[in-house]
CSV table of C-alpha atoms in Angstrom, one decimal:
chain,number,residue,atom,x,y,z
E,221,MET,CA,0.0,0.0,0.0
E,222,LYS,CA,1.2,3.4,-1.0
E,223,LYS,CA,-0.1,6.7,0.2
E,224,GLU,CA,-0.5,9.7,-2.1
E,225,LYS,CA,-1.5,13.3,-1.6
E,226,ILE,CA,-3.5,15.4,-4.0
E,227,ASP,CA,-3.1,19.1,-4.4
E,228,ILE,CA,-6.1,21.4,-3.8
E,229,VAL,CA,-5.8,25.1,-4.6
E,230,ILE,CA,-7.7,27.6,-2.5
E,231,ARG,CA,-7.9,31.1,-4.0
E,232,GLU,CA,-10.2,34.1,-4.5
E,233,ALA,CA,-12.8,33.6,-7.3
E,234,ILE,CA,-12.3,35.7,-10.5
E,235,PRO,CA,-15.0,36.6,-13.0
E,236,ASP,CA,-13.9,33.8,-15.4
E,237,ASP,CA,-14.9,31.3,-12.7
E,238,ALA,CA,-18.6,32.3,-12.9
E,239,LYS,CA,-19.8,29.4,-15.0
E,240,GLU,CA,-18.0,26.8,-12.9
E,241,VAL,CA,-19.2,28.4,-9.6
E,242,LEU,CA,-22.8,28.2,-10.7
E,243,ARG,CA,-22.4,24.6,-11.8
E,244,PHE,CA,-20.9,23.8,-8.5
E,245,LEU,CA,-23.5,25.5,-6.4
E,246,GLU,CA,-26.4,24.0,-8.3
E,247,GLY,CA,-24.8,20.5,-8.0
E,248,VAL,CA,-24.2,20.8,-4.3
E,249,ALA,CA,-27.8,21.8,-3.6
E,250,THR,CA,-29.1,18.5,-4.9
E,251,GLU,CA,-26.6,16.5,-2.8
E,252,THR,CA,-27.5,17.8,0.6
E,253,GLY,CA,-30.5,19.3,2.4
E,254,PHE,CA,-28.3,21.5,4.5
E,255,LEU,CA,-28.3,24.6,2.3
E,256,SER,CA,-30.9,27.3,2.2
E,257,TYR,CA,-31.8,26.6,-1.4
E,258,GLY,CA,-32.7,23.3,-3.1
E,259,ALA,CA,-32.7,21.6,-6.5
E,260,GLU,CA,-34.5,24.7,-8.0
E,261,GLY,CA,-31.0,26.3,-8.0
E,262,LEU,CA,-30.2,29.9,-7.7
E,263,ALA,CA,-31.7,31.2,-10.9
E,264,ILE,CA,-28.7,33.4,-11.6
E,265,SER,CA,-27.3,33.9,-15.1
E,266,GLU,CA,-23.6,33.5,-15.8
E,267,GLU,CA,-23.5,37.2,-16.8
E,268,ASP,CA,-24.9,38.1,-13.4
E,269,GLU,CA,-22.5,35.9,-11.5
E,270,LYS,CA,-19.6,37.4,-13.4
E,271,TYR,CA,-20.8,40.8,-12.2
E,272,PHE,CA,-21.2,39.6,-8.6
E,273,ILE,CA,-17.7,38.2,-8.5
E,274,GLU,CA,-16.3,41.4,-10.0
E,275,ASN,CA,-18.1,43.4,-7.2
E,276,ILE,CA,-16.8,41.0,-4.5
E,277,LEU,CA,-13.2,41.5,-5.7
E,278,ASN,CA,-13.6,45.3,-5.5
E,279,SER,CA,-15.2,45.2,-2.0
E,280,GLU,CA,-13.4,45.5,1.2
E,281,ASN,CA,-15.8,43.4,3.3
E,282,ASN,CA,-17.0,40.7,0.8
E,283,LEU,CA,-15.1,37.6,-0.2
E,284,LEU,CA,-15.6,34.5,-2.3
E,285,LEU,CA,-13.0,31.7,-2.1
E,286,VAL,CA,-13.0,28.6,-4.3
E,287,ALA,CA,-11.3,25.3,-3.6
E,288,ILE,CA,-10.1,23.7,-6.8
E,289,LEU,CA,-9.1,20.1,-7.7
E,290,GLY,CA,-7.5,20.1,-11.2
E,291,GLU,CA,-10.0,22.4,-13.0
E,292,GLN,CA,-13.0,21.5,-11.0
E,293,ILE,CA,-14.4,23.6,-8.1
E,294,ILE,CA,-15.1,21.3,-5.1
E,295,GLY,CA,-15.9,23.9,-2.5
E,296,THR,CA,-16.7,27.5,-2.0
E,297,ALA,CA,-16.5,29.8,1.1
E,298,SER,CA,-18.0,33.3,1.2
E,299,VAL,CA,-18.3,36.4,3.4
E,300,LYS,CA,-21.2,38.7,2.7
E,301,ALA,CA,-21.5,42.1,4.3
E,302,GLU,CA,-23.6,45.2,3.7
E,303,ALA,CA,-22.2,48.6,2.7
E,304,LYS,CA,-24.2,50.5,5.3
E,305,PRO,CA,-21.8,52.1,7.9
E,306,LYS,CA,-23.8,50.7,10.8
E,307,MET,CA,-23.6,47.1,9.5
E,308,LYS,CA,-20.5,46.9,7.3
E,309,HIS,CA,-18.5,45.2,10.2
E,310,ILE,CA,-20.8,42.1,10.1
E,311,GLY,CA,-19.7,39.4,7.7
E,312,GLU,CA,-22.1,36.5,7.0
E,313,ILE,CA,-20.3,33.2,6.2
E,314,GLY,CA,-21.4,30.5,3.8
E,315,ILE,CA,-19.4,27.3,3.2
E,316,SER,CA,-20.3,24.6,0.7
E,317,ILE,CA,-18.3,21.5,-0.1
E,318,SER,CA,-19.0,18.8,-2.7
E,319,LYS,CA,-20.2,15.6,-0.9
E,320,ASP,CA,-17.3,13.5,-2.3
E,321,PHE,CA,-14.9,15.7,-0.4
E,322,TRP,CA,-16.5,15.7,3.0
E,323,GLY,CA,-14.3,14.5,5.8
E,324,PHE,CA,-10.9,15.6,4.5
E,325,GLY,CA,-10.6,18.8,6.5
E,326,LEU,CA,-11.5,21.0,3.5
E,327,GLY,CA,-14.1,22.9,5.6
E,328,THR,CA,-11.5,23.7,8.2
E,329,MET,CA,-9.0,24.9,5.6
E,330,LEU,CA,-11.6,27.2,4.0
E,331,MET,CA,-12.7,28.6,7.4
E,332,GLU,CA,-9.1,29.3,8.4
E,333,GLU,CA,-8.6,31.3,5.2
E,334,LEU,CA,-11.8,33.2,5.9
E,335,ILE,CA,-10.8,34.1,9.4
E,336,ILE,CA,-7.3,35.3,8.4
E,337,TRP,CA,-8.9,37.4,5.6
E,338,ALA,CA,-11.4,38.9,8.1
E,339,GLU,CA,-8.6,39.7,10.6
E,340,GLU,CA,-6.6,41.5,7.9
E,341,SER,CA,-9.7,43.3,6.5
E,342,GLU,CA,-9.7,46.0,9.2
E,343,VAL,CA,-13.5,46.3,8.6
E,344,ILE,CA,-15.0,43.0,9.7
E,345,ARG,CA,-15.5,42.8,13.5
E,346,ARG,CA,-18.1,40.1,13.7
E,347,LEU,CA,-18.5,36.9,11.6
E,348,GLU,CA,-21.8,35.1,11.8
E,349,LEU,CA,-23.4,32.1,10.2
E,350,THR,CA,-26.6,30.0,10.4
E,351,VAL,CA,-26.5,26.2,10.4
E,352,GLN,CA,-29.2,23.6,10.7
E,353,ASP,CA,-29.4,22.3,14.2
E,354,ARG,CA,-29.3,18.7,12.8
E,355,ASN,CA,-26.0,19.4,11.0
E,356,GLN,CA,-23.8,18.4,13.9
E,357,ARG,CA,-20.7,17.8,11.7
E,358,ALA,CA,-20.7,21.4,10.6
E,359,ILE,CA,-21.5,22.7,14.1
E,360,HIS,CA,-18.5,20.9,15.6
E,361,LEU,CA,-16.3,22.4,12.9
E,362,TYR,CA,-17.5,25.9,13.7
E,363,GLU,CA,-17.1,25.4,17.4
E,364,LYS,CA,-13.5,24.2,16.9
E,365,MET,CA,-12.9,27.4,14.9
E,366,GLY,CA,-14.1,29.6,17.8
E,367,PHE,CA,-17.7,30.2,16.9
E,368,GLU,CA,-20.3,30.3,19.7
E,369,GLN,CA,-24.0,29.7,19.6
E,370,GLU,CA,-26.0,32.9,20.0
E,371,GLY,CA,-29.5,31.7,19.4
E,372,LEU,CA,-31.8,28.9,18.1
E,373,LEU,CA,-34.1,30.0,15.4
E,374,LYS,CA,-37.4,28.1,15.4
E,375,ARG,CA,-38.6,27.2,11.9
E,376,GLY,CA,-35.4,28.7,10.6
E,377,VAL,CA,-35.6,26.6,7.4
E,378,TYR,CA,-38.2,24.4,5.6
E,379,ASP,CA,-37.1,21.1,4.1
E,380,ASP,CA,-38.7,17.9,3.0
E,381,GLY,CA,-42.1,18.9,4.4
E,382,GLU,CA,-41.0,20.0,7.8
E,383,TYR,CA,-39.8,23.1,9.6
E,384,LEU,CA,-36.3,22.7,11.1
E,385,ASP,CA,-34.4,24.7,13.8
E,386,VAL,CA,-31.4,26.7,12.8
E,387,GLN,CA,-28.5,27.8,15.0
E,388,LEU,CA,-27.1,31.3,14.8
E,389,MET,CA,-23.4,31.3,15.6
E,390,SER,CA,-20.8,34.1,15.7
E,391,LYS,CA,-17.2,34.8,16.3
E,392,MET,CA,-15.8,38.3,17.2
E,393,ILE,CA,-12.8,39.5,15.2
E,394,ASP,CA,-10.3,41.7,16.8
E,395,ALA,CA,-7.3,42.6,14.7
G,88,MET,CA,-60.5,71.7,28.0
G,89,LYS,CA,-61.8,69.7,25.0
G,90,LYS,CA,-60.4,66.4,23.7
G,91,GLU,CA,-60.1,65.8,20.0
G,92,LYS,CA,-59.1,62.7,18.0
G,93,ILE,CA,-57.2,62.8,14.8
G,94,ASP,CA,-57.6,60.2,12.0
G,95,ILE,CA,-54.7,58.2,10.9
G,96,VAL,CA,-55.0,55.9,7.8
G,97,ILE,CA,-53.1,52.7,7.7
G,98,ARG,CA,-52.9,51.0,4.2
G,99,GLU,CA,-50.6,49.2,1.8
G,100,ALA,CA,-48.2,51.4,0.0
G,101,ILE,CA,-48.7,52.0,-3.7
G,102,PRO,CA,-46.1,53.0,-6.3
G,103,ASP,CA,-47.2,56.7,-6.2
G,104,ASP,CA,-46.1,56.8,-2.5
G,105,ALA,CA,-42.5,56.2,-3.5
G,106,LYS,CA,-41.3,59.8,-3.1
G,107,GLU,CA,-43.0,60.3,0.2
G,108,VAL,CA,-41.8,56.9,1.6
G,109,LEU,CA,-38.2,57.8,0.8
G,110,ARG,CA,-38.6,61.3,2.3
G,111,PHE,CA,-40.0,59.6,5.5
G,112,LEU,CA,-37.3,56.9,5.8
G,113,GLU,CA,-34.5,59.4,5.3
G,114,GLY,CA,-36.0,61.8,7.8
G,115,VAL,CA,-36.6,59.2,10.5
G,116,ALA,CA,-33.0,57.9,10.2
G,117,THR,CA,-31.7,61.3,11.4
G,118,GLU,CA,-34.1,61.4,14.4
G,119,THR,CA,-33.1,58.1,16.0
G,120,GLY,CA,-30.1,55.9,16.3
G,121,PHE,CA,-32.2,52.8,16.5
G,122,LEU,CA,-32.3,52.0,12.8
G,123,SER,CA,-29.7,50.0,10.8
G,124,TYR,CA,-28.9,53.0,8.6
G,125,GLY,CA,-28.0,56.6,9.5
G,126,ALA,CA,-28.1,60.1,8.0
G,127,GLU,CA,-26.4,58.8,4.9
G,128,GLY,CA,-29.9,57.6,3.9
G,129,LEU,CA,-30.7,54.6,1.7
G,130,ALA,CA,-29.2,55.8,-1.6
G,131,ILE,CA,-32.3,54.6,-3.5
G,132,SER,CA,-33.8,56.6,-6.4
G,133,GLU,CA,-37.6,57.3,-6.6
G,134,GLU,CA,-37.7,55.2,-9.7
G,135,ASP,CA,-36.2,52.2,-7.8
G,136,GLU,CA,-38.5,52.7,-4.9
G,137,LYS,CA,-41.5,52.7,-7.2
G,138,TYR,CA,-40.3,49.4,-8.7
G,139,PHE,CA,-39.8,47.9,-5.2
G,140,ILE,CA,-43.3,48.9,-4.1
G,141,GLU,CA,-44.8,47.4,-7.3
G,142,ASN,CA,-43.0,44.1,-6.6
G,143,ILE,CA,-44.1,44.1,-3.0
G,144,LEU,CA,-47.8,44.5,-4.1
G,145,ASN,CA,-47.4,41.5,-6.4
G,146,SER,CA,-45.7,39.3,-3.8
G,147,GLU,CA,-47.5,36.8,-1.6
G,148,ASN,CA,-44.9,37.1,1.3
G,149,ASN,CA,-43.8,40.8,1.3
G,150,LEU,CA,-45.7,43.7,2.6
G,151,LEU,CA,-45.3,47.5,3.1
G,152,LEU,CA,-47.8,49.4,5.2
G,153,VAL,CA,-47.8,53.2,5.5
G,154,ALA,CA,-49.5,55.2,8.3
G,155,ILE,CA,-50.7,58.5,7.0
G,156,LEU,CA,-51.8,61.7,8.7
G,157,GLY,CA,-53.4,64.1,6.2
G,158,GLU,CA,-51.0,63.6,3.2
G,159,GLN,CA,-47.9,62.9,5.3
G,160,ILE,CA,-46.4,59.5,6.0
G,161,ILE,CA,-45.7,59.3,9.7
G,162,GLY,CA,-44.9,55.5,10.0
G,163,THR,CA,-44.1,52.4,7.9
G,164,ALA,CA,-44.2,48.7,8.7
G,165,SER,CA,-42.7,46.1,6.4
G,166,VAL,CA,-42.4,42.3,6.0
G,167,LYS,CA,-39.6,41.1,3.8
G,168,ALA,CA,-39.3,37.4,2.8
G,169,GLU,CA,-37.2,35.6,0.2
G,170,ALA,CA,-38.6,33.7,-2.7
G,171,LYS,CA,-36.6,30.5,-2.1
G,172,PRO,CA,-38.9,27.6,-1.2
G,173,LYS,CA,-36.8,26.7,1.9
G,174,MET,CA,-37.0,30.3,3.3
G,175,LYS,CA,-40.2,31.8,1.9
G,176,HIS,CA,-42.1,31.2,5.2
G,177,ILE,CA,-39.8,33.6,7.1
G,178,GLY,CA,-40.9,37.2,7.2
G,179,GLU,CA,-38.5,39.9,8.6
G,180,ILE,CA,-40.3,42.8,10.2
G,181,GLY,CA,-39.2,46.5,10.1
G,182,ILE,CA,-41.2,49.3,11.8
G,183,SER,CA,-40.3,53.0,11.8
G,184,ILE,CA,-42.3,55.8,13.3
G,185,SER,CA,-41.7,59.5,13.2
G,186,LYS,CA,-40.5,60.7,16.6
G,187,ASP,CA,-43.3,63.2,16.9
G,188,PHE,CA,-45.7,60.3,17.0
G,189,TRP,CA,-44.0,58.0,19.5
G,190,GLY,CA,-46.1,57.0,22.4
G,191,PHE,CA,-49.6,57.0,20.8
G,192,GLY,CA,-49.9,53.3,20.1
G,193,LEU,CA,-49.0,53.6,16.4
G,194,GLY,CA,-46.4,50.8,16.7
G,195,THR,CA,-49.0,48.5,18.2
G,196,MET,CA,-51.5,49.3,15.5
G,197,LEU,CA,-49.0,48.7,12.7
G,198,MET,CA,-47.8,45.4,14.3
G,199,GLU,CA,-51.4,44.2,14.7
G,200,GLU,CA,-52.0,44.8,11.0
G,201,LEU,CA,-48.8,43.0,10.1
G,202,ILE,CA,-49.7,39.9,12.2
G,203,ILE,CA,-53.2,39.7,10.7
G,204,TRP,CA,-51.8,40.0,7.2
G,205,ALA,CA,-49.2,37.2,8.1
G,206,GLU,CA,-51.9,34.9,9.5
G,207,GLU,CA,-54.0,35.4,6.3
G,208,SER,CA,-51.0,35.0,4.0
G,209,GLU,CA,-50.9,31.1,4.1
G,210,VAL,CA,-47.2,31.4,3.4
G,211,ILE,CA,-45.6,33.2,6.4
G,212,ARG,CA,-45.1,30.8,9.3
G,213,ARG,CA,-42.4,32.7,11.2
G,214,LEU,CA,-42.0,36.5,11.8
G,215,GLU,CA,-38.7,37.7,13.0
G,216,LEU,CA,-37.1,41.0,13.8
G,217,THR,CA,-33.9,42.5,15.3
G,218,VAL,CA,-33.9,45.3,17.8
G,219,GLN,CA,-31.2,47.1,19.6
G,220,ASP,CA,-30.9,45.8,23.1
G,221,ARG,CA,-31.0,49.4,24.5
G,222,ASN,CA,-34.3,50.1,22.7
G,223,GLN,CA,-36.5,48.9,25.6
G,224,ARG,CA,-39.6,50.7,24.5
G,225,ALA,CA,-39.6,48.7,21.2
G,226,ILE,CA,-38.8,45.4,23.0
G,227,HIS,CA,-41.7,45.8,25.4
G,228,LEU,CA,-44.0,46.4,22.4
G,229,TYR,CA,-42.8,43.3,20.7
G,230,GLU,CA,-43.1,41.2,23.8
G,231,LYS,CA,-46.7,42.5,24.3
G,232,MET,CA,-47.4,41.3,20.7
G,233,GLY,CA,-46.2,37.8,21.4
G,234,PHE,CA,-42.6,38.0,20.2
G,235,GLU,CA,-39.9,36.1,22.2
G,236,GLN,CA,-36.2,36.6,22.4
G,237,GLU,CA,-34.2,33.9,20.5
G,238,GLY,CA,-30.7,35.3,20.8
G,239,LEU,CA,-28.5,38.3,21.6
G,240,LEU,CA,-26.2,39.3,18.8
G,241,LYS,CA,-22.9,40.7,20.0
G,242,ARG,CA,-21.8,43.8,18.0
G,243,GLY,CA,-25.1,43.5,16.0
G,244,VAL,CA,-24.9,47.2,15.0
G,245,TYR,CA,-22.3,50.0,15.1
G,246,ASP,CA,-23.5,53.4,16.2
G,247,ASP,CA,-21.8,56.6,17.4
G,248,GLY,CA,-18.4,55.0,17.8
G,249,GLU,CA,-19.5,51.9,19.6
G,250,TYR,CA,-20.7,48.3,18.9
G,251,LEU,CA,-24.1,47.6,20.4
G,252,ASP,CA,-25.9,44.3,21.2
G,253,VAL,CA,-29.0,43.4,19.2
G,254,GLN,CA,-31.8,41.1,20.1
G,255,LEU,CA,-33.2,38.6,17.7
G,256,MET,CA,-37.0,38.1,18.4
G,257,SER,CA,-39.5,35.9,16.7
G,258,LYS,CA,-43.2,34.9,16.7
G,259,MET,CA,-44.5,31.7,15.1
G,260,ILE,CA,-47.6,32.1,12.9
G,261,ASP,CA,-50.1,29.3,12.7
G,262,ALA,CA,-53.2,30.1,10.7
């Protein structure tokens, strides 16, 4: 038996990634019930997605990372923040990983990159995320990375005919 | 001494209200530090606002109410919800009242109308809102109307040089 390692690249998304990002996000939604959208997809055109990515690159408090194996996106991690002065310090995190690549520490790697970026941003002072209460794998990852539960949202998402509870978690960022 | 009553009309906003809605929202932001935007305003054109109001009128899970004295808007109440099937049952509430009209029960009237609308919507199953923890007047109103605290968001808003805690409150809707 011989052990090999494969190289995965994590970098900021560029406008040319638009088509592949959409393909990835629509694929991942059909694999898992843990996201806030389902098989209906995001209903976003490639042109719109290019424009979004361009805006994210030019923003001081928004980020989109892609994890790439060969030429294929296998994970994304995003920070979304508003432009309003009273709210621009709050970054909302979203992480999605292709099911084939669960369990290899990819979520941890993406989260570490997000946190480093947030600490260097000089704008973000609070990271927050919502996660289905049944998604214990993800909750453990977030706790390991320093996130704490702030609230439990009753009926925070609807899936497969039932209303599910959602945890709100946050981590303060102090540069 | 003689007591008089004045008539206030509460109704759904129509596209022709756009200009007055913007004027109201920008004015109210300079009166109070309790909103999520400040004197910078909303940076929305009258044309955009008309389009928003049109979309709200055509939506099954979005609502904008205006409270009118004579020809002047003195309060607004909104419910915002996403179109995504997994999230469309969640309505986020926003209520703003001109400072001159605080303390006359206008907030209660607007909230009662919102809740009746939500119960009749057959889509909304959860109403939620965020409120600054220091805004005890509003919190008492929301509790009186059946809202319960679900979480306390650290650094939920930035105002006057400091980060303030924000309460997340919700009320389940069962028709």
